[in-house]
């Protein structure tokens, strides 16, 4: 299919003898569509002279709480224009229907940017020039079809409390076509068929009832989450797909199976597919028709995939035996990775410009540019017409021709209401905790205002109870600001998929609120109303109830609108805090309207709480005769102390506060009008959200450390003065001396770590689930062990169990150090590098390492020794140029590879004396960065450390760095444990003896994963094969010998008996210092707090301007003090996300 409808200039792609297992079903779907009269939706994409610029990613100075107010600095920054950086320079290409293009390049080369632009997602870049055509349409016309031009981003963005089935069900509901194919009787039947097929296609049927999860909620594995992301993207039924590093977190076999699936869909359905991958084995590479290579934005090659390697070799580059072609092509742009053939040392292209010139002078370039007239061809115009007809048939007849959506507006709202309830029910603990809090607060308030008398003594008490009722529910509504930003990334993804209109999202939220607000207010009202003793009539109670319901809906809409209007949470939280202070003070309770000063009285008239309080007061005191007792005579003055003047009507009391019963239903109408206005603002703001594509990941240097940073950069430049030396010339003397010094300074491990008959089970709704089943093995000093297996096989689970990081579930078996139970100090004696790279964003690299070293090294080591060891690790991991840089967050700080090195360094500086665990250290990295990352654990093992690493897609060169392998099959069962051998000869021999032979020059790591869990498994249960093998018997015997031998000797690692390395007071000092430094640099947080406090003080001062000395004025004095309490909710609302990030 690809050769017939693709480029005539391409050589036929060799057919893979092991085609995707679901290919017959896809062909059946295509035949059914053809028989139903549905046209093929084929587009193709062509671009030329595509140039993209963005704000420069160079290091910038980060101000602190003091330096931000420096006048000279502010003036300099105002004069300084933001530098622009070209991140894509004159790119060109053509991918026709049925073709697949692989985009290669190191991180920062512009691969993601190219995919963003080709997916027509341009916002966030400084400028985009050049031509991009989709079929015969230009980019502007293609905006109408954004649901057909789809980008699958590298990150998995989901609601973690939803299950896999719920997540996929939502997407399929919103993409079920209006016109059904033959043999399908209903939309529900087609939706279920699509859902089942997609779950099967990504082999995630077994996870359907499991939560997606995240770092806080247990759910599917990282690889399974990535497959859910792929399946969700496929629900769009798109014609052009851009996949950004979509195999991240997948094992080699699953990655290959995914690529086969995309290849099949591209061939059969005539899709246009563009993929960027950081790690691609040869099996994956061979499935692509074309390849495009980028080097720092320059396009240095674009052409048939089978011609890329010969072209690079003709220029003098050497592709090592067994190397992945994709890694080889990317490596040609990296001076430290490329290998030059003898005789080409002076002629090979040394930089991107030279490489680009060589390519543009080649016959391949001349051949490829002949395709760029495709948009003007009859074939392109005809395909575009058929594509537009097919999209129109898919759309509901109620939608306009310009709408990119598929289902009608009411169906969108219905689907999102269902999802909203699923999200809430998926986090039942939070929901029930909130409802319990409401009842407890109602009980507390009811006891405080209990049985208020129906005399003048009860007027203020009852008013206070009604004020509390609206204030408390307003405080609960503030959480909408946080929720608005929590769900925004998911909505951005759904909008790019053209699943729903943002207005449907807003209306669905409003509709979903109603039953929960009714439930919440009903319980609250029943408790508070009758405990306080408000008017005991049904009419008064239900009026009170409907006013509270309306007020809560209104304030929820207000805070949701604030969250929608602002682009950052810091701005929204600041404004929400100010709004809370204004609405609470000017609702008529603290300062009665007649006593309000004229400069702020306008706030009363635009304050929803003022109308709510007026309505509540009118409802309560209308028609009452209020006896005046004690000092509370109302009204007061000469003649009013006579017996016949010792009561007043409720109307008189209300009138004294400018209230009246005639206002009640007017006020209720005003509240609903405010609600409608806030809902409209939310819809308008949400519809105009712009989700930026990052234009770089700038490093940030604290201003107070800028001098050290500049000195470090100067040293770095002087060290690189010889960078123009010949490519194969290696100056070894200084480097080898430096390496020897570092190796001598590193800690050496002498303990043996073993685990035997290890099993782990967890409770699930369906019963106990076994995640690890009778696993055993060991790690010795000087050993670098690889832990591999298919996605979901239990690799990270095993690492967590071994590191004693599991807090739930049932663990059976033994884990020992030197043949003895784990010591108390085990967790600080073993380093654990998490996959997520969690760091304090406002700490510099050196500060993070010093913090870890001081707190985690033994207490008998002096501080100077600890800091000296930090220098050693900084040199070892080549962090010298980054030590004074803020770690930041992903996208605004260090790159993924740099963060990974910092993660490893943080564990190394603790001097782990037993073992170092690394969980997926190469995930998300390109081949060169992955090799560099594993190079450091290899050095550690060479000097005597014991290291255990989980790894997904190692290249042959990367796999060769490891000494031993623990291979897990599905269900957490062992499929192999033992040495790997030189060129993997030992592990290949084991599988060869059991009927699975590894082909020459193939990647043994990919081969063994494919054997255990892929199409090469031959139907065997390789865990059973392992149990029956002589190697298993040998391992059991050797494990017993290791344990008994170690137990007979004194322990190599002495347990000092301390759970923590440093005393509590030292911990408090260090953590307090780090927190202070973090706050000092977090100018947004400091400024928000400053603004809230200053505003509250000024606002209070002008509101209670020159209070007198009368009895009534004393009450105002109390309220001006009380009002400062309302600074806290704004601060708390701002603090919560920061707490979660920590």
CSV table of C-alpha atoms in Angstrom, one decimal, residues 438-584:
chain,number,residue,atom,x,y,z
A,438,UNK,CA,-19.1,20.5,56.0
A,439,UNK,CA,-21.2,18.7,58.6
A,440,UNK,CA,-18.6,19.2,61.3
A,441,UNK,CA,-18.3,22.9,60.6
A,442,UNK,CA,-22.1,23.2,60.7
A,443,UNK,CA,-22.1,21.5,64.0
A,444,UNK,CA,-19.4,23.7,65.4
A,445,UNK,CA,-21.1,26.9,64.1
A,446,UNK,CA,-24.5,25.6,65.3
A,447,UNK,CA,-23.1,25.1,68.8
A,448,UNK,CA,-21.5,28.5,68.7
A,449,UNK,CA,-24.8,30.2,67.8
A,450,UNK,CA,-26.9,27.7,69.5
A,451,UNK,CA,-30.6,28.6,70.3
A,452,UNK,CA,-30.2,32.3,69.6
A,453,UNK,CA,-33.0,34.2,71.4
A,454,UNK,CA,-35.8,35.9,69.5
A,455,UNK,CA,-35.1,39.1,71.2
A,456,UNK,CA,-32.8,42.0,70.4
A,457,UNK,CA,-30.1,40.0,72.2
A,458,UNK,CA,-30.3,37.4,69.4
A,459,UNK,CA,-30.1,39.8,66.4
A,460,UNK,CA,-26.4,40.0,66.2
A,461,UNK,CA,-26.1,36.2,66.9
A,462,UNK,CA,-28.5,35.2,64.1
A,463,UNK,CA,-26.8,37.7,61.8
A,464,UNK,CA,-23.5,36.1,62.6
A,465,UNK,CA,-24.9,32.6,61.8
A,466,UNK,CA,-26.1,33.8,58.4
A,467,UNK,CA,-22.8,35.5,57.7
A,468,UNK,CA,-21.0,32.3,58.6
A,469,UNK,CA,-23.3,30.3,56.3
A,470,UNK,CA,-22.4,32.3,53.2
A,471,UNK,CA,-18.8,32.8,54.2
A,472,UNK,CA,-18.0,29.1,54.8
A,473,UNK,CA,-19.4,28.0,51.5
A,474,UNK,CA,-17.5,30.8,49.7
A,475,UNK,CA,-14.3,29.5,51.3
A,476,UNK,CA,-15.1,26.1,49.9
A,477,UNK,CA,-15.7,27.5,46.5
A,478,UNK,CA,-12.1,28.9,46.4
A,479,UNK,CA,-10.8,25.5,45.6
A,480,UNK,CA,-12.2,26.0,42.1
A,481,UNK,CA,-9.2,28.2,41.3
A,482,UNK,CA,-6.8,25.3,42.0
A,483,UNK,CA,-9.0,22.8,40.2
A,484,UNK,CA,-9.1,25.0,37.1
A,485,UNK,CA,-5.4,24.7,36.7
A,486,UNK,CA,-5.3,21.0,37.6
A,487,UNK,CA,-7.6,20.1,34.7
A,488,UNK,CA,-6.3,22.6,32.2
A,489,UNK,CA,-3.6,20.4,30.6
A,490,UNK,CA,-6.2,17.6,30.0
A,491,UNK,CA,-8.6,20.1,28.4
A,492,UNK,CA,-5.8,21.4,26.2
A,493,UNK,CA,-5.2,17.8,24.9
A,494,UNK,CA,-8.9,17.2,24.3
A,495,UNK,CA,-9.2,20.5,22.5
A,496,UNK,CA,-6.3,19.6,20.2
A,497,UNK,CA,-8.0,16.3,19.5
A,498,UNK,CA,-11.2,18.2,18.7
A,499,UNK,CA,-13.1,16.1,21.2
A,500,UNK,CA,-15.3,18.9,22.6
A,501,UNK,CA,-15.8,22.6,22.7
A,502,UNK,CA,-14.5,24.4,25.8
A,503,UNK,CA,-18.0,25.7,26.4
A,504,UNK,CA,-19.3,22.2,26.7
A,505,UNK,CA,-16.6,21.6,29.4
A,506,UNK,CA,-17.8,24.6,31.3
A,507,UNK,CA,-21.5,23.8,31.0
A,508,UNK,CA,-20.8,20.2,32.0
A,509,UNK,CA,-19.0,21.4,35.1
A,510,UNK,CA,-21.9,23.7,36.1
A,511,UNK,CA,-24.4,20.9,35.5
A,512,UNK,CA,-22.4,18.4,37.5
A,513,UNK,CA,-22.1,20.9,40.4
A,514,UNK,CA,-25.8,21.0,41.0
A,515,UNK,CA,-26.4,17.7,42.8
A,516,UNK,CA,-23.3,18.0,44.9
A,517,UNK,CA,-24.1,21.6,45.9
A,518,UNK,CA,-27.7,20.5,46.8
A,519,UNK,CA,-26.3,17.6,48.9
A,520,UNK,CA,-23.7,19.8,50.5
A,521,UNK,CA,-26.1,22.7,51.3
A,522,UNK,CA,-28.9,20.4,52.5
A,523,UNK,CA,-26.8,18.8,55.2
A,524,UNK,CA,-25.2,22.1,56.2
A,525,UNK,CA,-28.6,23.9,56.4
A,526,UNK,CA,-30.4,21.2,58.3
A,527,UNK,CA,-27.7,21.3,61.0
A,528,UNK,CA,-27.0,25.0,61.2
A,529,UNK,CA,-30.6,26.3,60.7
A,530,UNK,CA,-32.3,24.3,63.5
A,531,UNK,CA,-29.4,24.5,66.0
A,532,UNK,CA,-29.3,28.3,65.7
A,533,UNK,CA,-33.1,28.4,66.0
A,534,UNK,CA,-33.9,30.5,63.0
A,535,UNK,CA,-37.6,31.0,62.0
A,536,UNK,CA,-39.3,27.6,62.3
A,537,UNK,CA,-41.5,27.6,59.2
A,538,UNK,CA,-41.1,25.5,56.1
A,539,UNK,CA,-41.2,28.6,53.9
A,540,UNK,CA,-38.4,30.4,55.8
A,541,UNK,CA,-36.3,27.2,55.9
A,542,UNK,CA,-36.5,26.5,52.2
A,543,UNK,CA,-36.0,30.2,51.3
A,544,UNK,CA,-32.8,30.0,53.4
A,545,UNK,CA,-31.8,26.8,51.6
A,546,UNK,CA,-32.4,28.2,48.1
A,547,UNK,CA,-30.5,31.4,48.9
A,548,UNK,CA,-27.5,29.3,50.1
A,549,UNK,CA,-27.7,27.1,47.1
A,550,UNK,CA,-27.7,30.1,44.8
A,551,UNK,CA,-24.9,31.8,46.6
A,552,UNK,CA,-22.7,28.8,46.5
A,553,UNK,CA,-23.3,28.2,42.8
A,554,UNK,CA,-22.6,31.9,42.2
A,555,UNK,CA,-19.4,32.0,44.2
A,556,UNK,CA,-18.3,28.7,42.6
A,557,UNK,CA,-18.8,30.3,39.2
A,558,UNK,CA,-16.9,33.4,40.3
A,559,UNK,CA,-13.8,31.6,41.4
A,560,UNK,CA,-14.0,29.3,38.4
A,561,UNK,CA,-14.1,32.4,36.2
A,562,UNK,CA,-11.0,33.8,37.9
A,563,UNK,CA,-9.2,30.5,37.3
A,564,UNK,CA,-10.2,30.6,33.6
A,565,UNK,CA,-9.3,34.3,33.0
A,566,UNK,CA,-5.7,34.1,34.2
A,567,UNK,CA,-2.9,32.1,32.4
A,568,UNK,CA,-0.9,31.3,35.6
A,569,UNK,CA,-2.0,30.0,38.9
A,570,UNK,CA,0.1,32.6,40.8
A,571,UNK,CA,-2.0,35.4,39.2
A,572,UNK,CA,-5.3,33.7,39.7
A,573,UNK,CA,-4.6,32.8,43.4
A,574,UNK,CA,-3.5,36.4,44.1
A,575,UNK,CA,-6.7,37.8,42.6
A,576,UNK,CA,-8.9,35.2,44.3
A,577,UNK,CA,-7.5,36.2,47.7
A,578,UNK,CA,-8.2,39.9,47.0
A,579,UNK,CA,-11.7,39.1,45.8
A,580,UNK,CA,-12.4,37.1,49.0
A,581,UNK,CA,-11.3,39.9,51.3
A,582,UNK,CA,-13.4,42.4,49.4
A,583,UNK,CA,-16.6,40.3,49.2
A,584,UNK,CA,-16.4,39.2,52.9
